[in-house]
């Protein structure tokens, strides 16, 4: 199997109190994906600080991480990332979007992203893929940890919504054969999620904090989703 070079587009920094134990978001994705396929080479580009590859073809595929920011924030680095996503789409470059990345793809390509009136999406989300494509396993049910306030309200016109829940109707999308996005976090371990909720406890308030922990008791399918991502990236 040939080596696959993946550019991780880093859009946030893990809180200083958590990074010694859990690492940065690219570390989480490297661990997740490398355990699925040991022929991957992951290279980080800190796009929050305008760091990009010299050439779009320096790597085979890209992945946009999660972030505390909103894709509709009028920040120069966010505007630049949206343009880079449009370039990736124009050239049919493989791209994975996770949480903020899922929202960025929608935002950049003509969809609509807003802060959800329903409030925080927290805990484990249970869903089923509706795609009939060959990159995923026959067992298409999956659970992922969620941590978001913004949601994709309208997908880009050419996107297929391939997973949904009542709380988050646009949970995952596929655009043709080169873009795949998820609102959930396959890179989050249960221990990181619990530590993150503890840090956000004051912001969330005790009632929502308790619900966030209670809602995270179900099993998660990080390994399954990681396999789907790798299969999608390797599919010709």
Coordinates of N, CA and C in Angstrom, one line a residue:
X1 N 0.8 -1.2 0.0 CA 0.0 0.0 0.0 C 0.9 1.2 0.0
X2 N 0.6 2.2 -0.9 CA 1.4 3.4 -1.0 C 1.2 4.3 0.2
X3 N 2.2 5.1 0.5 CA 2.1 6.1 1.5 C 1.2 7.2 1.1
X4 N 0.4 7.7 2.0 CA -0.6 8.8 1.8 C -0.2 10.0 2.6
X5 N 0.1 11.1 2.0 CA 0.4 12.3 2.8 C -0.8 13.2 3.0
X6 N -1.1 13.4 4.3 CA -2.3 14.2 4.6 C -1.9 15.5 5.3
X7 N -2.4 16.6 4.8 CA -2.1 17.9 5.5 C -3.2 18.2 6.5
X8 N -2.8 18.3 7.8 CA -3.8 18.7 8.8 C -3.8 20.2 8.9
X9 N -5.0 20.8 8.6 CA -5.2 22.2 8.7 C -5.6 22.6 10.1
X10 N -4.7 23.0 10.9 CA -4.9 23.2 12.3 C -5.6 24.6 12.5
X11 N -6.8 24.6 13.1 CA -7.6 25.8 13.3 C -7.8 26.3 14.7
X12 N -7.1 25.6 15.6 CA -7.3 26.0 17.0 C -6.1 25.4 17.8
X13 N -6.0 25.8 19.1 CA -5.0 25.3 20.0 C -5.7 24.7 21.2
X14 N -5.2 23.5 21.6 CA -5.8 22.9 22.8 C -5.4 23.8 24.0
X15 N -6.4 23.9 24.9 CA -6.1 24.7 26.1 C -4.8 24.3 26.8
X16 N -4.1 25.3 27.3 CA -2.8 25.0 27.9 C -2.8 24.0 29.0
X17 N -3.9 24.0 29.8 CA -4.0 23.1 30.9 C -4.2 21.6 30.5
X18 N -4.7 21.4 29.2 CA -5.0 20.1 28.7 C -3.9 19.5 27.8
X19 N -3.2 20.4 27.1 CA -2.2 19.9 26.1 C -1.1 19.0 26.6
X20 N -0.6 19.2 27.8 CA 0.5 18.3 28.2 C 0.0 16.8 28.3
X21 N -1.3 16.6 28.6 CA -1.8 15.2 28.7 C -2.3 14.7 27.3
X22 N -3.0 15.6 26.6 CA -3.7 15.2 25.4 C -3.0 15.6 24.1
X23 N -2.1 16.5 24.1 CA -1.5 17.0 22.9 C -2.3 18.0 22.2
X24 N -1.9 18.4 21.0 CA -2.7 19.3 20.2 C -3.6 18.5 19.2
X25 N -4.5 19.2 18.6 CA -5.5 18.5 17.7 C -4.8 17.7 16.6
X26 N -3.8 18.1 16.0 CA -3.1 17.3 15.0 C -2.6 16.0 15.6
X27 N -2.1 16.1 16.9 CA -1.6 14.9 17.6 C -2.8 13.8 17.7
X28 N -4.0 14.3 18.0 CA -5.1 13.4 18.2 C -5.5 12.8 16.9
X29 N -5.4 13.5 15.8 CA -5.8 13.0 14.5 C -4.7 12.0 14.0
X30 N -3.4 12.3 14.3 CA -2.3 11.4 13.9 C -2.5 10.1 14.6
X31 N -2.8 10.1 15.9 CA -3.0 8.9 16.7 C -4.2 8.1 16.1
X32 N -5.3 8.8 15.9 CA -6.5 8.1 15.4 C -6.3 7.5 14.0
X33 N -5.7 8.2 13.1 CA -5.6 7.7 11.7 C -4.4 6.7 11.5
X34 N -3.3 7.0 12.3 CA -2.2 6.1 12.1 C -2.5 4.7 12.7
X35 N -3.3 4.6 13.7 CA -3.7 3.3 14.2 C -4.6 2.5 13.2
X36 N -5.2 3.2 12.3 CA -6.0 2.6 11.3 C -5.1 2.2 10.1
X37 N -4.2 3.0 9.7 CA -3.3 2.8 8.5 C -1.9 3.3 8.8
X38 N -1.0 2.4 8.9 CA 0.4 2.9 9.2 C 1.2 3.4 8.0
X39 N 0.5 3.5 6.9 CA 1.2 4.1 5.7 C 0.8 5.6 5.5
X40 N 0.5 6.3 6.6 CA 0.1 7.7 6.5 C 1.2 8.6 7.0
X41 N 1.4 9.7 6.3 CA 2.3 10.7 6.8 C 1.5 12.0 7.0
X42 N 1.4 12.4 8.2 CA 0.5 13.6 8.5 C 1.4 14.8 8.8
X43 N 1.1 15.9 8.1 CA 1.9 17.1 8.2 C 0.9 18.2 8.6
X44 N 1.3 19.0 9.6 CA 0.5 20.0 10.2 C 0.8 21.4 9.5
X45 N -0.3 22.1 9.1 CA -0.2 23.5 8.7 C -1.1 24.3 9.6
X46 N -0.5 25.3 10.3 CA -1.2 26.1 11.3 C -1.9 27.2 10.6
X47 N -3.1 26.9 10.0 CA -3.8 27.9 9.2 C -4.3 29.1 10.0
X48 N -4.5 28.8 11.3 CA -4.9 29.9 12.2 C -3.9 31.0 12.2
X49 N -2.6 30.7 11.9 CA -1.5 31.7 11.7 C -1.1 31.7 10.3
X50 N -2.0 31.4 9.4 CA -1.8 31.6 7.9 C -0.6 30.8 7.4
X51 N -0.4 29.6 7.9 CA 0.6 28.7 7.4 C -0.1 27.7 6.5
X52 N 0.4 27.7 5.2 CA -0.2 26.8 4.2 C 0.9 26.1 3.4
X53 N 0.6 25.1 2.7 CA 1.7 24.4 1.8 C 2.1 25.4 0.7
X54 N 3.3 25.3 0.2 CA 3.7 26.1 -0.9 C 3.0 25.8 -2.1
X55 N 2.6 24.5 -2.3 CA 1.8 24.1 -3.4 C 0.7 23.2 -3.0
X56 N -0.5 23.3 -3.5 CA -1.7 22.5 -3.1 C -1.4 21.0 -3.2
X57 N -0.5 20.7 -4.1 CA -0.2 19.3 -4.4 C 1.0 18.8 -3.6
X58 N 1.4 19.5 -2.6 CA 2.5 19.1 -1.7 C 2.1 17.8 -0.9
X59 N 0.8 17.7 -0.7 CA 0.2 16.5 0.0 C -0.9 15.9 -0.9
X60 N -1.3 14.7 -0.5 CA -2.4 14.0 -1.3 C -3.8 14.4 -0.9
X61 N -4.0 14.8 0.4 CA -5.3 15.2 0.9 C -5.2 16.1 2.1
X62 N -6.3 16.7 2.5 CA -6.3 17.6 3.6 C -7.4 17.2 4.6
X63 N -7.2 17.7 5.9 CA -8.2 17.5 6.9 C -8.2 18.8 7.7
X64 N -9.4 19.4 7.9 CA -9.6 20.6 8.7 C -10.1 20.2 10.1
X65 N -9.4 20.6 11.1 CA -9.7 20.3 12.5 C -10.9 21.1 13.0
X66 N -11.3 20.7 14.2 CA -12.3 21.5 15.0 C -11.7 22.8 15.5
X67 N -12.6 23.7 16.0 CA -12.1 25.0 16.5 C -13.1 25.6 17.4
X68 N -12.7 26.5 18.3 CA -13.6 27.3 19.1 C -14.2 28.4 18.3
X69 N -13.6 28.7 17.2 CA -14.1 29.9 16.4 C -15.3 29.5 15.5
X70 N -15.9 30.5 15.0 CA -17.1 30.3 14.1 C -16.6 30.6 12.6
X71 N -17.1 29.9 11.7 CA -16.7 30.0 10.3 C -17.2 31.4 9.7
X72 N -18.2 32.0 10.3 CA -18.7 33.3 9.9 C -18.0 34.5 10.5
X73 N -17.0 34.2 11.4 CA -16.3 35.3 12.0 C -15.5 36.0 10.9
X74 N -15.4 37.3 11.0 CA -14.7 38.1 10.0 C -13.2 38.2 10.3
X75 N -12.6 37.1 10.4 CA -11.1 37.1 10.7 C -10.4 36.8 9.4
X76 N -9.2 37.5 9.2 CA -8.5 37.2 8.0 C -8.1 35.8 7.7
X77 N -7.7 35.1 8.8 CA -7.3 33.7 8.6 C -8.5 32.8 8.2
X78 N -9.7 33.1 8.7 CA -10.9 32.3 8.4 C -11.3 32.6 6.9
X79 N -11.2 33.8 6.5 CA -11.5 34.2 5.1 C -10.6 33.5 4.2
X80 N -9.3 33.5 4.6 CA -8.3 32.8 3.7 C -8.5 31.3 3.7
X81 N -8.9 30.7 4.8 CA -9.2 29.2 4.8 C -10.4 28.9 3.9
X82 N -11.4 29.8 3.9 CA -12.6 29.6 3.0 C -12.2 29.6 1.6
X83 N -11.3 30.5 1.2 CA -10.8 30.5 -0.2 C -10.0 29.3 -0.5
X84 N -9.2 28.8 0.5 CA -8.4 27.6 0.2 C -9.3 26.4 0.0
X85 N -10.4 26.3 0.8 CA -11.4 25.2 0.6 C -12.0 25.3 -0.8
X86 N -12.3 26.5 -1.3 CA -12.8 26.6 -2.6 C -11.8 26.2 -3.7
X87 N -10.6 26.4 -3.4 CA -9.5 26.0 -4.3 C -9.4 24.4 -4.3
X88 N -9.5 23.9 -3.1 CA -9.5 22.4 -3.0 C -10.6 21.8 -3.8
X89 N -11.8 22.4 -3.6 CA -13.0 21.9 -4.3 C -12.8 22.0 -5.9
X90 N -12.3 23.2 -6.3 CA -12.2 23.4 -7.7 C -11.2 22.4 -8.4
X91 N -10.2 22.0 -7.6 CA -9.2 21.0 -8.1 C -9.5 19.6 -7.7
X92 N -10.7 19.4 -7.1 CA -11.1 18.0 -6.7 C -10.1 17.3 -5.8
X93 N -9.5 18.1 -4.9 CA -8.5 17.6 -4.0 C -9.3 16.9 -2.8
X94 N -8.8 15.8 -2.3 CA -9.5 15.1 -1.2 C -9.4 16.0 0.0
X95 N -10.6 16.1 0.7 CA -10.7 16.9 1.9 C -11.6 16.3 2.9
X96 N -11.2 16.3 4.2 CA -12.0 15.8 5.3 C -12.3 17.0 6.2
X97 N -13.5 17.2 6.6 CA -13.8 18.3 7.6 C -14.5 17.8 8.8
X98 N -13.9 18.2 10.0 CA -14.4 17.7 11.3 C -14.9 18.9 12.1
X99 N -16.1 18.9 12.5 CA -16.8 19.9 13.4 C -16.6 21.3 12.7
X100 N -15.7 22.2 13.1 CA -15.5 23.5 12.4 C -15.2 23.2 11.0
X101 N -14.4 22.1 10.7 CA -14.1 21.8 9.3 C -15.3 21.4 8.5
X102 N -16.3 20.7 9.1 CA -17.6 20.4 8.5 C -18.3 21.7 8.1
X103 N -18.3 22.6 9.1 CA -19.0 23.9 8.9 C -18.3 24.8 7.9
X104 N -17.0 24.7 7.9 CA -16.2 25.6 7.0 C -16.5 25.1 5.5
X105 N -16.5 23.8 5.3 CA -16.8 23.4 3.9 C -18.2 23.9 3.4
X106 N -19.2 23.8 4.3 CA -20.5 24.3 4.0 C -20.5 25.8 3.7
X107 N -19.9 26.5 4.6 CA -19.8 28.0 4.5 C -19.1 28.4 3.3
X108 N -17.9 27.8 3.0 CA -17.1 28.2 1.8 C -17.8 27.9 0.5
X109 N -18.6 26.9 0.4 CA -19.1 26.4 -0.8 C -20.6 26.7 -1.1
X110 N -21.1 27.7 -0.3 CA -22.5 28.2 -0.6 C -23.6 27.7 0.4
X111 N -23.2 27.0 1.4 CA -24.2 26.6 2.4 C -24.4 27.7 3.4
X112 N -25.1 27.3 4.5 CA -25.3 28.3 5.6 C -25.0 27.7 6.9
X113 N -24.3 28.4 7.8 CA -23.9 28.0 9.1 C -24.3 29.1 10.1
X114 N -25.0 28.7 11.2 CA -25.4 29.6 12.2 C -25.2 29.0 13.6
X115 N -25.3 29.9 14.6 CA -25.4 29.4 16.0 C -26.8 28.8 16.2
X116 N -26.8 27.5 16.6 CA -28.1 26.8 16.7 C -29.0 27.4 17.8
X117 N -30.2 27.6 17.6 CA -31.1 28.1 18.6 C -31.3 27.0 19.7
X118 N -31.0 25.8 19.3 CA -31.2 24.6 20.3 C -30.1 24.7 21.4
X119 N -29.0 25.5 21.2 CA -28.0 25.5 22.1 C -26.9 24.5 21.8
X120 N -26.1 24.2 22.9 CA -25.0 23.3 22.7 C -25.4 21.9 22.3
X121 N -24.6 21.3 21.4 CA -24.7 19.9 21.1 C -23.6 19.2 21.8
X122 N -23.9 18.4 22.8 CA -22.9 17.7 23.7 C -23.3 16.3 23.9
X123 N -22.3 15.5 24.3 CA -22.5 14.1 24.5 C -22.3 13.3 23.3
X124 N -22.8 12.0 23.3 CA -22.7 11.1 22.2 C -23.9 11.2 21.3
X125 N -23.6 11.4 20.0 CA -24.7 11.4 19.0 C -24.7 10.1 18.3
X126 N -25.9 9.5 18.2 CA -26.1 8.2 17.5 C -26.8 8.5 16.1
X127 N -26.1 7.9 15.1 CA -26.7 8.1 13.8 C -26.4 6.9 12.9
X128 N -26.8 7.0 11.6 CA -26.6 6.0 10.6 C -26.3 6.6 9.3
X129 N -25.2 6.2 8.6 CA -24.9 6.7 7.3 C -26.0 6.3 6.3
X130 N -26.4 7.2 5.5 CA -27.3 6.8 4.4 C -26.6 6.7 3.1
X131 N -25.3 6.9 3.0 CA -24.6 6.8 1.8 C -24.5 5.3 1.4
X132 N -24.6 5.0 0.1 CA -24.4 3.7 -0.4 C -23.0 3.5 -1.0
X133 N -22.1 4.4 -0.8 CA -20.8 4.4 -1.4 C -20.0 3.3 -0.8
X134 N -18.9 2.9 -1.4 CA -18.1 1.7 -1.0 C -17.1 2.0 0.0
X135 N -16.9 3.3 0.4 CA -15.8 3.6 1.4 C -16.2 3.2 2.8
X136 N -17.4 3.0 3.1 CA -17.8 2.7 4.5 C -18.2 1.2 4.6
X137 N -18.2 0.7 5.8 CA -18.5 -0.7 6.1 C -20.0 -0.9 6.0
X138 N -20.3 -2.2 6.0 CA -21.8 -2.6 5.9 C -22.5 -2.2 7.2
X139 N -21.8 -2.2 8.3 CA -22.4 -1.7 9.5 C -22.2 -0.2 9.6
X140 N -23.3 0.5 9.1 CA -23.2 2.0 8.9 C -23.7 2.8 10.1
X141 N -24.0 2.2 11.2 CA -24.4 2.9 12.4 C -23.1 3.5 13.1
X142 N -23.2 4.7 13.7 CA -22.0 5.2 14.3 C -22.4 6.2 15.4
X143 N -21.5 6.2 16.5 CA -21.7 7.1 17.6 C -20.4 8.0 17.7
X144 N -20.6 9.3 17.8 CA -19.4 10.2 18.0 C -19.7 11.2 19.1
X145 N -18.7 11.6 19.8 CA -18.8 12.7 20.7 C -19.0 14.0 20.0
X146 N -19.9 14.9 20.6 CA -20.2 16.2 20.0 C -19.8 17.3 21.0
X147 N -19.4 18.4 20.5 CA -19.1 19.6 21.3 C -19.2 20.8 20.3
X148 N -20.4 21.4 20.2 CA -20.6 22.5 19.2 C -21.8 23.3 19.6
X149 N -21.7 24.6 19.2 CA -22.9 25.5 19.2 C -23.4 25.8 17.8
X150 N -22.5 26.0 16.9 CA -22.9 26.3 15.5 C -23.3 25.0 14.8
X151 N -24.2 25.1 13.8 CA -24.6 24.0 13.0 C -24.7 24.4 11.5
X152 N -24.5 23.5 10.7 CA -24.8 23.7 9.2 C -26.3 23.7 9.1
X153 N -26.9 24.8 8.7 CA -28.3 24.9 8.5 C -28.7 24.5 7.1
X154 N -27.9 24.8 6.1 CA -28.1 24.5 4.7 C -26.8 24.0 4.1
X155 N -26.8 22.8 3.5 CA -25.5 22.3 2.9 C -25.3 23.0 1.6
X156 N -24.1 22.9 1.1 CA -23.9 23.4 -0.3 C -24.8 22.7 -1.3
X157 N -25.1 23.3 -2.4 CA -26.1 22.8 -3.3 C -25.8 21.4 -3.8
X158 N -24.5 21.1 -4.0 CA -24.2 19.8 -4.6 C -23.8 18.8 -3.6
X159 N -24.1 19.0 -2.3 CA -23.7 18.1 -1.2 C -24.8 17.1 -0.9
X160 N -24.4 15.9 -0.6 CA -25.3 14.9 -0.1 C -25.3 14.9 1.4
X161 N -26.4 15.0 2.1 CA -26.4 14.8 3.6 C -26.5 13.3 3.8
X162 N -25.5 12.8 4.4 CA -25.4 11.3 4.6 C -25.6 10.8 6.0
X163 N -25.8 11.7 6.9 CA -26.1 11.3 8.3 C -26.9 12.5 9.0
X164 N -27.8 12.1 9.8 CA -28.7 13.1 10.4 C -29.2 12.7 11.8
X165 N -29.4 13.6 12.7 CA -30.1 13.4 13.9 C -31.2 14.5 14.1
X166 N -32.1 14.3 15.0 CA -33.1 15.3 15.3 C -32.5 16.6 15.8
X167 N -31.4 16.5 16.6 CA -30.8 17.7 17.1 C -29.9 18.4 16.0
X168 N -29.3 17.5 15.2 CA -28.3 18.1 14.2 C -28.7 17.4 12.9
X169 N -29.6 18.0 12.1 CA -30.1 17.4 10.9 C -29.1 17.2 9.8
X170 N -28.0 18.0 9.8 CA -26.9 17.9 8.8 C -25.7 17.5 9.6
X171 N -25.6 16.2 9.9 CA -24.6 15.7 10.8 C -23.3 15.3 10.0
X172 N -23.5 14.9 8.7 CA -22.4 14.5 7.9 C -22.7 14.8 6.4
X173 N -21.8 15.1 5.6 CA -22.0 15.5 4.2 C -20.9 14.9 3.3
X174 N -21.3 14.6 2.1 CA -20.3 14.2 1.1 C -20.5 15.0 -0.2
X175 N -19.4 15.5 -0.8 CA -19.5 16.3 -2.0 C -18.7 15.5 -3.0
X176 N -19.5 14.9 -4.0 CA -18.9 14.1 -5.0 C -18.0 13.0 -4.4
X177 N -16.8 12.8 -5.0 CA -15.9 11.8 -4.4 C -14.7 12.3 -3.7
X178 N -14.7 13.7 -3.4 CA -13.5 14.2 -2.9 C -13.7 15.0 -1.5
X179 N -14.9 15.2 -1.1 CA -15.0 15.9 0.2 C -16.0 15.1 1.1
X180 N -15.6 14.9 2.4 CA -16.3 14.1 3.4 C -16.2 14.9 4.7
X181 N -17.4 15.2 5.3 CA -17.4 16.0 6.5 C -18.3 15.4 7.6
X182 N -17.9 15.6 8.9 CA -18.6 15.1 10.0 C -18.7 16.3 11.1
X183 N -19.9 16.4 11.7 CA -20.0 17.4 12.8 C -19.4 16.8 14.1
X184 N -19.4 15.5 14.2 CA -18.9 14.9 15.5 C -17.3 14.8 15.4
X185 N -16.8 14.3 16.6 CA -15.3 14.3 16.8 C -14.8 12.9 17.0
X186 N -14.4 12.3 15.9 CA -13.7 11.0 16.0 C -12.4 11.0 16.7
X187 N -11.8 12.2 16.8 CA -10.4 12.3 17.4 C -10.5 12.5 18.9
X188 N -11.7 12.8 19.4 CA -11.9 13.0 20.9 C -11.9 11.6 21.6
X189 N -11.1 11.4 22.6 CA -11.2 10.3 23.5 C -12.3 10.7 24.6
X190 N -12.8 9.7 25.3 CA -13.7 10.0 26.4 C -13.0 10.9 27.5
X191 N -11.7 10.6 27.7 CA -11.0 11.3 28.8 C -10.8 12.8 28.4
X192 N -10.5 13.0 27.1 CA -10.3 14.4 26.7 C -11.6 15.1 26.8
X193 N -12.7 14.5 26.3 CA -14.0 15.1 26.4 C -14.4 15.5 27.8
X194 N -14.2 14.6 28.7 CA -14.5 14.9 30.1 C -13.6 16.0 30.7
X195 N -12.4 16.1 30.3 CA -11.5 17.1 30.7 C -11.9 18.5 30.1
X196 N -12.4 18.5 28.9 CA -12.8 19.7 28.2 C -14.1 20.2 28.9
X197 N -15.0 19.3 29.2 CA -16.2 19.7 29.9 C -16.0 20.3 31.2
X198 N -15.0 19.8 31.9 CA -14.6 20.3 33.2 C -14.1 21.7 33.1
X199 N -13.3 22.0 32.1 CA -12.8 23.3 31.8 C -13.9 24.3 31.5
X200 N -14.9 23.8 30.8 CA -16.1 24.6 30.3 C -17.2 24.6 31.4
X201 N -17.0 24.0 32.5 CA -18.1 23.8 33.5 C -18.8 25.1 33.8
X202 N -18.0 26.2 34.1 CA -18.6 27.5 34.5 C -19.4 28.1 33.4
X203 N -18.8 28.0 32.1 CA -19.5 28.5 31.0 C -20.9 27.8 30.7
X204 N -20.8 26.4 30.9 CA -22.0 25.6 30.6 C -23.1 25.8 31.7
X205 N -22.6 25.9 32.9 CA -23.6 25.9 34.1 C -23.7 24.4 34.5
X206 N -24.2 24.3 35.8 CA -24.2 22.9 36.3 C -25.2 22.0 35.6
X207 N -26.3 22.5 35.2 CA -27.3 21.6 34.6 C -26.8 21.1 33.3
X208 N -26.3 21.9 32.4 CA -25.8 21.5 31.1 C -24.5 20.7 31.3
X209 N -23.7 21.0 32.2 CA -22.5 20.2 32.5 C -22.9 18.8 32.9
X210 N -23.8 18.6 33.7 CA -24.3 17.3 34.1 C -24.9 16.5 33.0
X211 N -25.6 17.2 32.1 CA -26.2 16.6 30.9 C -25.1 16.2 30.0
X212 N -24.1 17.0 29.9 CA -22.9 16.7 29.0 C -22.2 15.4 29.4
X213 N -22.1 15.2 30.7 CA -21.4 14.0 31.2 C -22.3 12.8 31.1
X214 N -23.6 13.0 31.4 CA -24.6 11.9 31.3 C -24.7 11.4 29.8
X215 N -24.7 12.4 28.9 CA -24.9 12.1 27.5 C -23.7 11.4 26.9
X216 N -22.6 11.4 27.6 CA -21.3 10.8 27.0 C -21.1 9.4 27.5
X217 N -22.1 8.8 28.1 CA -21.9 7.4 28.7 C -21.9 6.3 27.6
X218 N -22.6 6.6 26.5 CA -22.7 5.6 25.4 C -21.4 5.3 24.8
X219 N -21.3 4.2 24.1 CA -20.0 3.9 23.4 C -19.8 4.8 22.2
X220 N -18.5 4.9 21.8 CA -18.2 5.7 20.6 C -17.5 4.9 19.6
X221 N -17.6 5.3 18.3 CA -17.1 4.5 17.2 C -16.0 5.2 16.5
X222 N -15.0 5.8 17.2 CA -13.9 6.5 16.6 C -13.1 5.7 15.6
X223 N -12.9 4.4 16.0 CA -12.1 3.5 15.1 C -12.8 3.3 13.8
X224 N -14.1 3.1 13.9 CA -14.9 2.8 12.7 C -14.9 4.0 11.7
X225 N -15.1 5.2 12.3 CA -15.1 6.4 11.5 C -13.7 6.7 10.9
X226 N -12.7 6.4 11.7 CA -11.3 6.6 11.2 C -11.1 5.7 10.0
X227 N -11.6 4.5 10.0 CA -11.5 3.6 8.9 C -12.2 4.1 7.7
X228 N -13.4 4.7 7.9 CA -14.2 5.3 6.8 C -13.4 6.4 6.2
X229 N -12.8 7.3 7.0 CA -12.1 8.4 6.5 C -10.9 7.9 5.6
X230 N -10.1 7.0 6.1 CA -9.0 6.5 5.4 C -9.4 5.8 4.1
X231 N -10.5 5.0 4.1 CA -11.0 4.4 2.9 C -11.4 5.5 1.9
X232 N -12.1 6.5 2.4 CA -12.5 7.6 1.5 C -11.3 8.3 0.8
X233 N -10.3 8.5 1.6 CA -9.1 9.2 1.1 C -8.3 8.3 0.1
X234 N -8.4 7.0 0.3 CA -7.6 6.1 -0.5 C -8.4 5.7 -1.8
X235 N -9.7 5.9 -1.8 CA -10.5 5.5 -2.9 C -10.1 6.3 -4.1
X236 N -9.9 5.7 -5.2 CA -9.5 6.3 -6.5 C -10.8 7.0 -7.1

